[in-house]
Coordinates of C-alpha atoms and ligand atoms in Angstrom, one line a residue:
M1 CA 0.2 18.4 2.9
A2 CA -1.3 14.9 4.3
R3 CA -1.3 14.3 7.9
T4 CA 1.3 12.0 7.8
T5 CA 4.5 12.6 9.3
L6 CA 7.6 12.2 7.0
T7 CA 10.6 10.7 7.4
R8 CA 12.9 12.3 5.0
T9 CA 15.5 9.5 4.6
V10 CA 17.9 9.5 1.5
L11 CA 18.2 12.8 -0.1
A12 CA 18.6 12.3 -3.9
A13 CA 20.9 14.4 -6.0
A14 CA 18.7 16.9 -8.6
S15 CA 17.0 14.9 -10.8
A16 CA 18.6 14.5 -14.2
A17 CA 15.2 12.8 -15.7
A18 CA 13.3 16.1 -14.2
L19 CA 15.3 18.2 -16.4
F20 CA 15.0 16.0 -19.4
A21 CA 11.0 16.1 -18.6
L22 CA 11.3 19.8 -18.8
G23 CA 13.3 20.2 -21.8
A24 CA 10.6 17.5 -23.4
C25 CA 7.7 20.0 -22.5
S26 CA 9.0 22.3 -24.7
S27 CA 10.0 22.8 -28.2
D28 CA 10.7 19.4 -29.7
A29 CA 7.7 17.7 -28.0
G30 CA 5.6 16.2 -30.4
T31 CA 7.4 12.6 -31.3
A32 CA 5.0 9.8 -29.9
T33 CA 7.2 9.2 -27.2
G34 CA 8.5 12.8 -26.3
G35 CA 7.4 13.8 -22.7
G36 CA 5.3 16.4 -22.0
G37 CA 4.3 18.5 -25.0
Q38 CA 0.9 16.5 -26.6
S39 CA -1.2 17.1 -23.3
G40 CA -0.3 20.5 -22.6
G41 CA 2.7 20.3 -20.6
A42 CA 4.4 22.2 -17.6
D43 CA 5.1 25.2 -19.7
D44 CA 1.3 26.3 -19.7
G45 CA 1.4 25.8 -15.8
V46 CA -0.3 22.5 -15.6
I47 CA 1.1 19.3 -14.8
T48 CA 0.0 16.2 -16.9
L49 CA 0.2 13.4 -14.6
G50 CA -0.5 9.6 -15.7
F51 CA -1.2 7.4 -12.4
S52 CA -1.6 3.8 -12.6
Q53 CA -3.3 2.5 -9.9
V54 CA -3.5 -1.3 -8.4
G55 CA -7.0 -1.6 -8.5
A56 CA -10.0 -1.4 -6.4
E57 CA -9.4 -4.5 -4.2
S58 CA -9.9 -2.9 -0.5
G59 CA -11.0 -0.3 1.4
W60 CA -7.6 1.3 1.6
R61 CA -7.3 1.2 -1.9
A62 CA -10.6 3.2 -2.4
A63 CA -9.1 6.0 0.4
N64 CA -5.8 5.9 -1.8
T65 CA -7.8 7.0 -4.6
K66 CA -9.9 9.3 -3.3
S67 CA -7.0 10.9 -1.9
I68 CA -4.9 11.3 -5.1
Q69 CA -8.2 12.2 -7.2
D70 CA -9.2 14.8 -4.6
T71 CA -5.5 16.5 -4.4
L72 CA -4.4 16.0 -8.1
T73 CA -7.0 18.4 -9.4
A74 CA -7.2 21.2 -12.1
E75 CA -7.3 23.9 -9.2
N76 CA -3.9 22.2 -7.9
G77 CA -2.5 22.5 -11.1
F78 CA -2.8 19.2 -12.2
D79 CA -4.4 17.3 -15.3
L80 CA -4.7 14.0 -14.0
K81 CA -4.9 10.8 -16.2
F82 CA -6.1 8.1 -14.2
S83 CA -6.0 4.3 -14.8
D84 CA -7.4 1.1 -12.6
A85 CA -5.0 -2.0 -13.7
Q86 CA -7.5 -4.7 -11.8
Q87 CA -4.7 -5.9 -10.0
K88 CA -3.0 -6.9 -13.1
Q89 CA 0.9 -6.1 -14.1
E90 CA 0.2 -6.4 -17.8
N91 CA -2.7 -3.9 -17.6
Q92 CA -0.2 -1.5 -15.5
I93 CA 2.8 -1.8 -18.2
Q94 CA -0.3 -0.8 -20.6
A95 CA -1.0 2.3 -19.1
I96 CA 2.3 3.0 -18.9
R97 CA 3.4 2.7 -22.0
S98 CA 0.2 4.8 -22.9
Y99 CA 1.4 7.6 -21.0
I100 CA 4.5 7.5 -22.4
T101 CA 2.9 7.8 -26.2
Q102 CA 0.4 10.5 -24.9
G103 CA 3.9 12.3 -23.7
V104 CA 2.4 13.4 -20.3
D105 CA 5.0 15.2 -17.8
V106 CA 5.1 12.9 -14.9
I107 CA 4.0 9.0 -14.6
A108 CA 2.9 7.7 -10.8
F109 CA 2.1 4.3 -10.5
S110 CA 1.6 1.7 -7.3
P111 CA 3.4 -1.3 -8.6
V112 CA 0.8 -4.5 -8.1
V113 CA 3.9 -6.4 -7.8
E114 CA 7.8 -5.7 -6.8
T115 CA 9.5 -7.3 -9.9
G116 CA 9.4 -7.3 -13.9
W117 CA 9.3 -3.1 -14.1
D118 CA 12.8 -2.3 -15.5
A119 CA 11.9 -2.7 -19.5
V120 CA 9.3 -0.1 -19.2
L121 CA 10.7 2.1 -16.6
E122 CA 14.0 2.1 -19.4
E123 CA 11.3 3.4 -21.5
A124 CA 10.0 6.2 -19.7
K125 CA 13.6 6.8 -18.8
A126 CA 14.4 7.0 -22.5
A127 CA 11.4 8.9 -23.4
G128 CA 12.4 11.6 -20.8
I129 CA 9.3 11.0 -18.5
P130 CA 10.3 10.9 -14.4
V131 CA 8.5 8.2 -12.6
I132 CA 7.4 8.5 -8.8
L133 CA 6.4 5.3 -7.0
T134 CA 3.6 5.6 -4.6
D135 CA 2.6 3.1 -1.9
R136 CA 4.7 0.1 -3.0
A137 CA 8.2 -0.5 -4.0
V138 CA 9.9 -2.2 -7.3
D139 CA 12.5 -4.5 -6.9
S140 CA 14.9 -2.9 -9.4
E141 CA 18.9 -2.7 -9.1
D142 CA 18.7 0.7 -10.9
E143 CA 17.4 3.5 -8.7
S144 CA 17.8 6.1 -11.6
L145 CA 14.4 4.5 -13.2
Y146 CA 12.3 6.5 -10.8
E147 CA 12.8 9.6 -9.2
S148 CA 10.9 9.0 -5.6
F149 CA 9.2 6.4 -3.8
I150 CA 6.3 7.5 -1.2
G151 CA 4.5 5.1 1.0
S152 CA 4.7 3.3 4.2
D153 CA 7.5 0.9 5.8
F154 CA 5.6 -2.4 5.5
V155 CA 8.3 -4.6 7.2
K156 CA 7.8 -2.3 10.3
E157 CA 4.1 -2.6 10.1
G158 CA 4.3 -6.6 10.3
Q159 CA 7.0 -6.1 12.8
M160 CA 4.4 -4.1 15.1
A161 CA 1.8 -6.4 14.6
G162 CA 3.9 -9.2 16.0
E163 CA 5.2 -7.6 18.6
W164 CA 2.0 -6.5 19.7
V165 CA 1.1 -10.6 19.7
V166 CA 3.9 -11.6 21.3
D167 CA 3.4 -8.9 24.1
Q168 CA -0.1 -10.1 24.6
Y169 CA -0.1 -14.1 23.9
D170 CA 3.5 -15.8 24.0
G171 CA 3.6 -18.1 26.7
E172 CA 0.1 -19.6 25.6
G173 CA 1.2 -21.7 22.7
Y174 CA -1.0 -19.7 20.0
K175 CA -1.5 -21.4 16.4
V176 CA -1.5 -18.5 14.3
V177 CA -2.8 -18.8 10.4
E178 CA -1.7 -16.0 8.0
L179 CA -3.9 -14.4 5.4
Q180 CA -1.1 -13.1 3.0
G181 CA -1.7 -10.4 0.5
T182 CA -1.0 -10.3 -3.1
T183 CA 1.6 -13.0 -4.0
G184 CA 4.7 -11.0 -5.1
A185 CA 3.2 -7.6 -3.7
A186 CA 5.6 -5.3 -1.6
P187 CA 3.5 -5.4 1.4
A188 CA 2.6 -9.1 1.3
I189 CA 6.6 -10.0 1.5
D190 CA 7.3 -7.2 3.7
R191 CA 4.2 -7.7 6.3
K192 CA 5.1 -11.3 6.5
E193 CA 8.9 -10.8 7.0
G194 CA 8.3 -8.5 9.8
F195 CA 5.9 -10.3 11.6
E196 CA 7.8 -13.4 11.4
A197 CA 10.9 -11.7 12.9
A198 CA 9.0 -10.0 15.8
I199 CA 7.6 -13.7 17.0
E200 CA 10.9 -15.6 16.4
G201 CA 11.9 -17.1 19.4
S202 CA 8.3 -16.8 21.2
D203 CA 5.9 -19.8 21.2
L204 CA 3.4 -18.7 18.7
E205 CA 3.5 -20.7 15.6
I206 CA 2.0 -20.1 12.5
I207 CA 0.6 -23.6 11.0
D208 CA -0.7 -22.4 7.7
S209 CA -0.3 -19.4 5.3
Q210 CA -1.9 -18.5 2.1
T211 CA -2.9 -15.5 0.1
G212 CA -6.2 -13.9 -0.2
N213 CA -5.3 -10.9 -2.7
F214 CA -6.1 -8.2 -0.1
T215 CA -9.8 -8.5 -0.7
R216 CA -12.6 -9.4 1.8
A217 CA -14.1 -12.2 -0.7
E218 CA -10.8 -14.3 -1.0
G219 CA -10.2 -13.9 2.7
K220 CA -13.0 -15.2 3.7
T221 CA -12.6 -18.4 1.1
V222 CA -9.1 -18.9 2.4
M223 CA -9.9 -18.4 6.3
E224 CA -12.9 -21.3 5.4
G225 CA -10.6 -23.7 4.2
F226 CA -8.1 -22.9 7.4
L227 CA -11.3 -23.5 9.5
N228 CA -11.8 -27.0 7.6
K229 CA -8.1 -27.8 8.0
H230 CA -7.4 -26.9 11.3
D231 CA -9.4 -27.1 14.7
D232 CA -7.0 -25.2 16.9
I233 CA -6.6 -21.8 15.4
D234 CA -5.8 -19.0 17.9
L235 CA -5.3 -16.2 15.8
V236 CA -5.3 -14.9 12.6
Y237 CA -2.7 -12.5 11.2
A238 CA -4.2 -10.8 8.2
H239 CA -2.1 -8.6 6.1
N240 CA -4.8 -6.1 5.4
D241 CA -8.5 -5.3 7.2
D242 CA -10.6 -6.3 4.3
M243 CA -9.0 -10.1 4.5
G244 CA -9.6 -10.0 8.3
L245 CA -13.0 -8.8 7.8
G246 CA -13.7 -11.7 5.2
A247 CA -12.1 -14.4 8.2
I248 CA -14.4 -12.7 10.5
E249 CA -17.2 -13.8 8.0
A250 CA -15.9 -17.3 7.9
I251 CA -15.3 -17.7 11.7
E252 CA -19.2 -16.4 12.4
A253 CA -20.5 -18.7 9.6
A254 CA -18.3 -21.6 11.6
G255 CA -20.5 -20.8 14.9
M256 CA -17.5 -18.9 16.9
T257 CA -16.7 -15.7 18.0
P258 CA -14.1 -13.4 16.4
G259 CA -12.0 -11.6 18.8
E260 CA -12.9 -14.1 21.4
D261 CA -12.2 -17.8 20.0
I262 CA -10.3 -16.4 17.4
K263 CA -8.4 -13.2 18.0
I264 CA -7.7 -11.2 14.8
V265 CA -4.6 -8.9 13.8
T266 CA -4.6 -6.7 10.8
V267 CA -3.2 -3.8 8.7
D268 CA -4.6 -0.6 7.2
A269 CA -6.8 0.9 10.0
V270 CA -9.4 1.7 7.3
K271 CA -13.1 2.6 9.0
D272 CA -14.7 -0.8 8.5
G273 CA -11.7 -2.2 9.8
M274 CA -11.7 0.1 12.9
Q275 CA -15.3 -0.4 13.7
A276 CA -14.5 -3.9 14.1
L277 CA -12.1 -3.4 16.2
V278 CA -14.2 -1.1 18.1
D279 CA -16.8 -4.0 18.1
G280 CA -14.7 -6.7 19.3
K281 CA -14.1 -8.6 16.4
I282 CA -10.8 -7.4 15.8
N283 CA -8.0 -7.2 18.7
Y284 CA -5.4 -5.2 16.9
I285 CA -4.9 -3.0 14.0
V286 CA -1.5 -1.7 12.6
E287 CA -2.1 1.6 10.3
C288 CA -1.1 2.1 6.8
N289 CA -2.0 5.5 5.8
P290 CA -3.4 6.1 2.3
L291 CA -3.6 9.8 1.8
L292 CA -0.5 9.8 -0.3
G293 CA -2.3 12.1 -2.7
P294 CA -0.6 15.6 -0.9
D295 CA 2.7 14.3 -1.0
L296 CA 2.5 13.1 -4.6
A297 CA 1.2 16.5 -5.6
E298 CA 4.3 18.0 -4.0
I299 CA 6.8 15.6 -5.3
A300 CA 5.8 15.8 -8.7
K301 CA 5.7 19.6 -8.6
K302 CA 9.5 19.6 -7.7
V303 CA 10.4 16.8 -10.4
V304 CA 8.6 19.0 -13.0
A305 CA 10.2 22.1 -11.6
G306 CA 14.1 20.6 -11.8
E307 CA 14.1 20.7 -8.1
E308 CA 15.8 18.1 -5.8
V309 CA 13.2 15.4 -4.3
E310 CA 14.0 12.7 -1.8
K311 CA 14.2 9.2 -3.1
R312 CA 12.3 7.4 -0.3
I313 CA 9.8 9.3 1.7
V314 CA 8.8 6.8 4.4
V315 CA 5.0 7.8 5.8
E316 CA 4.6 7.0 9.7
D317 CA 1.7 4.6 10.6
Q318 CA 0.6 4.1 14.5
A319 CA -1.5 1.2 15.7
F320 CA -4.8 0.6 17.7
D321 CA -6.2 -1.6 20.2
Q322 CA -9.7 -1.8 20.9
E323 CA -9.6 1.2 23.6
A324 CA -8.0 3.6 21.2
A325 CA -9.9 2.7 18.4
K326 CA -13.1 4.0 20.0
E327 CA -11.2 7.5 20.6
A328 CA -10.1 7.8 16.8
L329 CA -13.2 6.2 14.9
P330 CA -15.1 9.3 15.5
T331 CA -12.7 11.8 13.5
R332 CA -11.2 9.1 11.2
E333 CA -10.8 10.4 7.7
Y334 CA -10.7 7.2 5.8
Ligands
AHR401 O1 0.0 -1.6 -0.8 C1 -1.2 -1.3 0.5 C2 -1.9 -2.6 0.6 O2 -2.6 -2.5 -0.7 C3 -2.9 -2.2 1.5 O3 -2.5 -2.6 2.7 C4 -4.3 -3.4 1.2 O4 -5.1 -3.0 1.8 C5 -4.0 -2.7 -0.5 O5 -4.7 -3.6 -1.2

């Protein structure tokens, strides 16, 4: 298991789709959309799992990909088929359709945006292939379209960031700019919501907010725009470390000192972000744990075995100020 403490919340009933998948792994598999058989199937002891990753947009994503690839190995009983969607929903839908055609035992994916998944998930369900969501949620009325969702509580992450900011700076009339994640993505929607709820009633004001698409380059460009437009920015709230690191570059290029002239709060706590926190360039980071591979492996094995799985597995996150980062960085896994 990952070092994550899992808050096992809602217990799902035994998975009908898992039973479908088991059935499909045996005799009549072999049609283009029949689950399981073509790639070996779980009846030979190997679970063929098709994983559609969002992309390679951030340090967090790199750590998440590594965790999945390091865990879903042949030694651990998996035949992992992995694809990178380059942050495009159409690429993810194409990958999922390809996994359905190949007849994998399980499909897992981290949805780049929340909406627009019902049709392809219904195709997977019709083919008897169970789906596991990792990292990000889908916004679907029909929860039977997936077996389990493993990932952090992004609203809580935003709240933790906002609560720290209020605790530190309320009463000083701080002007805040926000670097949002990918438009329509669960972490962008939820981290915004949580932060706004936490600062409500304080004298902190969000004076501008734009997407930086979770990348360092776009975070820098958007921050340059903010600095050209506003001369009264006190704090940057970035939905991930990479955009915060881009903002640092823009602030330094404008002749100011990040972490002092303009405070920075981010989410993720990957090594580069933690180093910037230790260096005093970032002021606070809320963690988002990317090590989801072990939990995915465990849930996939249970689903294929027809065992009960939890519908929602919440990965617990912590938060770091500069002092805490100094202690944590030397032994940080990612
Ligand atoms: O969905 C998790 C988010 O996606 C991470 O916080 C961000 O860095 C990544 O791109």
